mmCIF file of C-alpha atoms in Angstrom:
data_model
loop_
_atom_site.group_PDB
_atom_site.id
_atom_site.type_symbol
_atom_site.label_atom_id
_atom_site.label_comp_id
_atom_site.label_asym_id
_atom_site.label_seq_id
_atom_site.Cartn_x
_atom_site.Cartn_y
_atom_site.Cartn_z
ATOM 1 C CA MET A 1 10.193 3.091 26.811
ATOM 2 C CA GLN A 2 9.436 3.341 30.520
ATOM 3 C CA ILE A 3 9.056 6.872 32.220
ATOM 4 C CA HIS A 4 9.398 7.139 35.660
ATOM 5 C CA LEU A 5 6.010 8.916 37.087
ATOM 6 C CA SER A 6 7.614 10.493 40.626
ATOM 7 C CA GLU A 7 8.442 13.000 38.472
ATOM 8 C CA VAL A 8 5.335 14.000 37.598
ATOM 9 C CA LEU A 9 3.705 13.457 40.677
ATOM 10 C CA SER A 10 5.610 15.678 42.632
ATOM 11 C CA GLN A 11 4.853 18.853 40.676
ATOM 12 C CA PRO A 12 0.882 19.214 40.950
ATOM 13 C CA GLU A 13 -0.632 20.927 38.667
ATOM 14 C CA GLN A 14 2.202 21.189 36.146
ATOM 15 C CA SER A 15 2.647 18.903 32.863
ATOM 16 C CA ARG A 16 5.454 17.164 31.411
ATOM 17 C CA ASN A 17 5.949 16.504 27.767
ATOM 18 C CA TYR A 18 8.025 13.682 26.395
ATOM 19 C CA THR A 19 9.314 12.444 22.751
ATOM 20 C CA VAL A 20 9.556 8.873 23.250
ATOM 21 C CA PRO A 21 10.250 6.325 20.500
ATOM 22 C CA LEU A 22 8.281 3.446 19.845
ATOM 23 C CA GLU A 23 10.198 0.101 20.197
ATOM 24 C CA MET A 24 7.748 -2.558 18.900
ATOM 25 C CA ASP A 25 8.129 -3.756 15.693
ATOM 26 C CA CYS A 26 4.541 -5.512 15.348
ATOM 27 C CA PHE A 27 1.535 -5.625 16.745
ATOM 28 C CA ALA A 28 -0.203 -8.705 18.308
ATOM 29 C CA TYR A 29 -3.857 -8.590 17.474
ATOM 30 C CA ALA A 30 -6.877 -10.934 16.933
ATOM 31 C CA GLY A 31 -4.612 -13.998 16.428
ATOM 32 C CA MET A 32 -2.697 -11.940 14.025
ATOM 33 C CA SER A 33 0.539 -10.582 14.068
ATOM 34 C CA TYR A 34 0.896 -7.270 12.111
ATOM 35 C CA PRO A 35 4.498 -5.806 11.266
ATOM 36 C CA ILE A 36 4.800 -1.944 12.247
ATOM 37 C CA ILE A 37 6.444 -1.045 8.836
ATOM 38 C CA GLU A 38 6.865 3.154 9.666
ATOM 39 C CA LYS A 39 6.362 4.357 13.541
ATOM 40 C CA GLU A 40 7.121 8.398 14.707
ATOM 41 C CA PRO A 41 8.076 8.937 18.105
ATOM 42 C CA VAL A 42 5.085 8.786 20.621
ATOM 43 C CA GLN A 43 4.332 12.550 21.783
ATOM 44 C CA LEU A 44 3.252 11.939 25.636
ATOM 45 C CA THR A 45 1.886 14.636 27.791
ATOM 46 C CA ILE A 46 1.011 13.832 31.477
ATOM 47 C CA TYR A 47 -0.696 16.643 33.592
ATOM 48 C CA HIS A 48 -0.703 15.801 37.491
ATOM 49 C CA LYS A 49 -4.143 17.391 37.994
ATOM 50 C CA GLY A 50 -3.403 17.683 41.846
ATOM 51 C CA GLY A 51 -3.612 14.513 44.599
ATOM 52 C CA LYS A 52 -2.846 11.780 42.403
ATOM 53 C CA LYS A 53 -4.183 11.748 39.664
ATOM 54 C CA LEU A 54 -2.784 12.088 36.009
ATOM 55 C CA GLU A 55 -4.249 13.006 32.909
ATOM 56 C CA ILE A 56 -1.680 11.429 30.117
ATOM 57 C CA THR A 57 -2.192 12.363 26.373
ATOM 58 C CA ALA A 58 -1.006 9.912 23.920
ATOM 59 C CA VAL A 59 -0.040 10.715 19.712
ATOM 60 C CA VAL A 60 0.552 8.201 17.985
ATOM 61 C CA ALA A 61 1.392 6.948 14.318
ATOM 62 C CA VAL A 62 2.338 4.199 13.029
ATOM 63 C CA VAL A 63 1.970 1.781 9.321
ATOM 64 C CA LEU A 64 1.108 -1.591 9.780
ATOM 65 C CA SER A 65 1.232 -4.233 7.017
ATOM 66 C CA ALA A 66 -1.865 -6.094 7.088
ATOM 67 C CA ALA A 67 -3.338 -8.975 3.977
ATOM 68 C CA CYS A 68 -6.467 -7.803 2.539
ATOM 69 C CA ASP A 69 -9.736 -9.318 4.605
ATOM 70 C CA ARG A 70 -11.512 -9.730 1.288
ATOM 71 C CA CYS A 71 -8.541 -11.135 -1.219
ATOM 72 C CA LEU A 72 -5.672 -11.374 1.102
ATOM 73 C CA SER A 73 -3.473 -8.947 -0.720
ATOM 74 C CA GLU A 74 -1.159 -6.859 0.832
ATOM 75 C CA VAL A 75 -2.249 -3.645 2.261
ATOM 76 C CA THR A 76 -0.564 -0.820 4.211
ATOM 77 C CA VAL A 77 -2.653 0.607 7.503
ATOM 78 C CA PRO A 78 -2.187 4.171 8.465
ATOM 79 C CA LEU A 79 -3.461 4.187 12.478
ATOM 80 C CA SER A 80 -3.083 7.837 14.014
ATOM 81 C CA PHE A 81 -4.763 9.070 16.830
ATOM 82 C CA GLN A 82 -4.771 10.448 19.873
ATOM 83 C CA SER A 83 -5.402 9.068 23.071
ATOM 84 C CA GLU A 84 -6.308 11.056 26.807
ATOM 85 C CA LEU A 85 -6.466 8.625 29.887
ATOM 86 C CA GLU A 86 -7.067 9.906 33.317
ATOM 87 C CA VAL A 87 -5.158 7.602 36.007
ATOM 88 C CA ASP A 88 -5.142 7.876 39.633
ATOM 89 C CA MET A 89 -1.952 6.893 40.939
ATOM 90 C CA GLY A 90 -3.811 6.634 44.803
ATOM 91 C CA GLN A 91 -5.811 3.356 43.910
ATOM 92 C CA THR A 92 -4.319 0.111 44.138
ATOM 93 C CA VAL A 93 -3.966 -2.419 41.153
ATOM 94 C CA GLU A 94 -7.291 -4.154 42.916
ATOM 95 C CA GLU A 95 -9.140 -0.942 43.146
ATOM 96 C CA ARG A 96 -8.595 0.078 39.338
ATOM 97 C CA ILE A 97 -9.513 -3.335 38.608
ATOM 98 C CA GLN A 98 -12.912 -2.791 40.410
ATOM 99 C CA ASN A 99 -13.196 0.548 38.642
ATOM 100 C CA LEU A 100 -12.740 -1.257 35.228
ATOM 101 C CA GLU A 101 -9.789 1.342 35.130
ATOM 102 C CA GLU A 102 -7.521 -0.584 32.362
ATOM 103 C CA THR A 103 -3.763 0.378 33.542
ATOM 104 C CA VAL A 104 -1.951 -2.785 32.570
ATOM 105 C CA PHE A 105 0.694 -0.184 30.914
ATOM 106 C CA ILE A 106 1.565 1.400 34.847
ATOM 107 C CA GLU A 107 3.416 -0.932 37.224
ATOM 108 C CA GLY A 108 4.260 0.807 40.488
ATOM 109 C CA TYR A 109 5.383 4.538 39.575
ATOM 110 C CA MET A 110 6.662 3.141 35.663
ATOM 111 C CA LEU A 111 4.494 4.062 32.892
ATOM 112 C CA ASP A 112 5.308 1.670 29.891
ATOM 113 C CA VAL A 113 5.180 3.082 26.576
ATOM 114 C CA ASP A 114 4.564 0.497 24.294
ATOM 115 C CA LYS A 115 1.763 -1.361 26.760
ATOM 116 C CA LEU A 116 0.097 1.823 26.068
ATOM 117 C CA VAL A 117 0.282 2.092 22.695
ATOM 118 C CA ARG A 118 -0.712 -1.606 22.331
ATOM 119 C CA CYS A 119 -3.375 -0.946 24.088
ATOM 120 C CA GLU A 120 -4.943 1.965 22.195
ATOM 121 C CA MET A 121 -3.853 0.440 19.059
ATOM 122 C CA VAL A 122 -6.108 -2.344 20.174
ATOM 123 C CA VAL A 123 -9.330 0.314 20.506
ATOM 124 C CA HIS A 124 -8.063 2.183 17.336
ATOM 125 C CA MET A 125 -7.387 -1.044 15.207
ATOM 126 C CA PRO A 126 -10.057 -1.133 12.123
ATOM 127 C CA VAL A 127 -12.473 -3.993 12.643
ATOM 128 C CA LYS A 128 -12.212 -5.149 8.684
ATOM 129 C CA ILE A 129 -8.733 -4.008 6.533
ATOM 130 C CA LEU A 130 -9.762 -3.543 2.602
ATOM 131 C CA CYS A 131 -7.120 -2.818 -0.223
ATOM 132 C CA ARG A 132 -9.836 -1.165 -1.500
ATOM 133 C CA GLU A 133 -13.721 -0.230 -0.995
ATOM 134 C CA GLU A 134 -14.708 -2.179 -3.915
ATOM 135 C CA CYS A 135 -12.558 -5.185 -3.687
ATOM 136 C CA THR A 136 -14.446 -8.331 -4.585
ATOM 137 C CA GLY A 137 -12.181 -10.801 -2.696
ATOM 138 C CA LEU A 138 -11.297 -14.094 -4.120
ATOM 139 C CA GLU A 139 -12.949 -14.495 -7.446
ATOM 140 C CA SER A 140 -15.474 -17.403 -7.455
ATOM 141 C CA GLY A 141 -13.209 -20.898 -8.806
ATOM 142 C CA ARG A 142 -9.997 -18.486 -9.698
ATOM 143 C CA GLY A 143 -8.428 -19.065 -6.500
ATOM 144 C CA GLU A 144 -6.817 -15.322 -6.740
ATOM 145 C CA SER A 145 -7.371 -11.960 -5.998
ATOM 146 C CA ASP A 146 -9.799 -9.768 -8.396
ATOM 147 C CA GLY A 147 -7.034 -8.957 -10.298
ATOM 148 C CA GLY A 148 -5.564 -12.599 -11.326
ATOM 149 C CA GLU A 149 -6.275 -14.305 -14.713
ATOM 150 C CA ASP A 150 -8.719 -16.569 -15.620
ATOM 151 C CA ARG A 151 -8.166 -20.109 -14.870
ATOM 152 C CA PRO A 152 -10.755 -23.049 -15.061
ATOM 153 C CA ALA A 153 -13.043 -23.945 -11.196
ATOM 154 C CA ASP A 154 -11.215 -26.611 -9.420
ATOM 155 C CA PRO A 155 -13.000 -29.819 -10.528
ATOM 156 C CA ARG A 156 -12.297 -31.060 -6.859
ATOM 157 C CA MET A 157 -14.709 -28.215 -5.643
ATOM 158 C CA ALA A 158 -17.581 -29.392 -8.130
ATOM 159 C CA ALA A 159 -19.619 -31.075 -5.406
ATOM 160 C CA ILE A 160 -19.461 -27.875 -2.945
ATOM 161 C CA ARG A 161 -20.581 -25.429 -5.779
ATOM 162 C CA ASP A 162 -23.530 -27.845 -6.734
ATOM 163 C CA ILE A 163 -24.758 -27.653 -3.235
ATOM 164 C CA PHE A 164 -24.775 -23.693 -3.123
ATOM 165 C CA GLN A 165 -26.297 -23.775 -6.568
ATOM 166 C CA LYS A 166 -29.004 -25.716 -5.496
ATOM 167 C CA ALA A 167 -29.405 -23.965 -2.545
ATOM 168 C CA ASN A 168 -29.560 -20.899 -4.693
ATOM 169 C CA GLN A 169 -32.374 -22.028 -7.042
ATOM 170 C CA GLU A 170 -34.136 -23.153 -4.617
ATOM 171 C CA GLY A 171 -34.324 -20.025 -2.855
ATOM 172 C CA ASN A 172 -35.255 -17.836 -5.880
ATOM 173 C CA LYS A 173 -38.275 -20.159 -6.692
ATOM 174 C CA GLU A 174 -41.828 -18.025 -5.124
ATOM 175 C CA VAL A 175 -43.813 -20.032 -3.289
#
């Protein structure tokens, strides 16, 4: 959804509150795609600080579906955050870029709420997604998550297993 900022800019030192439904259903990040399985409307407050400066506060709450980075089991990732941004609408796009202000979510006087949320989700996305802190990942030789049943090691991996075992034995010798 888009919000026209001229309404806010016409009222100096006033703020406007918006409850905006989040339209995106999927979050693309680092080459992965995470379905959004729950989302609350975005709570926006836009405050006109004077001149053409705006302070934008966004409160976001979503739940993503992702795979555990260790065992690949399905995990829900809740993201709840509040972002506060300052934007000088008097600057040109080039001036914003030069001042390292990332405002790809504003085009002209239109604020794209989904783009704003997407930019902020990148910052708040966890570096590692785990099903639980003590997850051991795929068990050695089983090819299943740590809760799977025992199966013999794949014989095609024997050569690689031997290389690692030899390296471990050599690394454990005292010199």
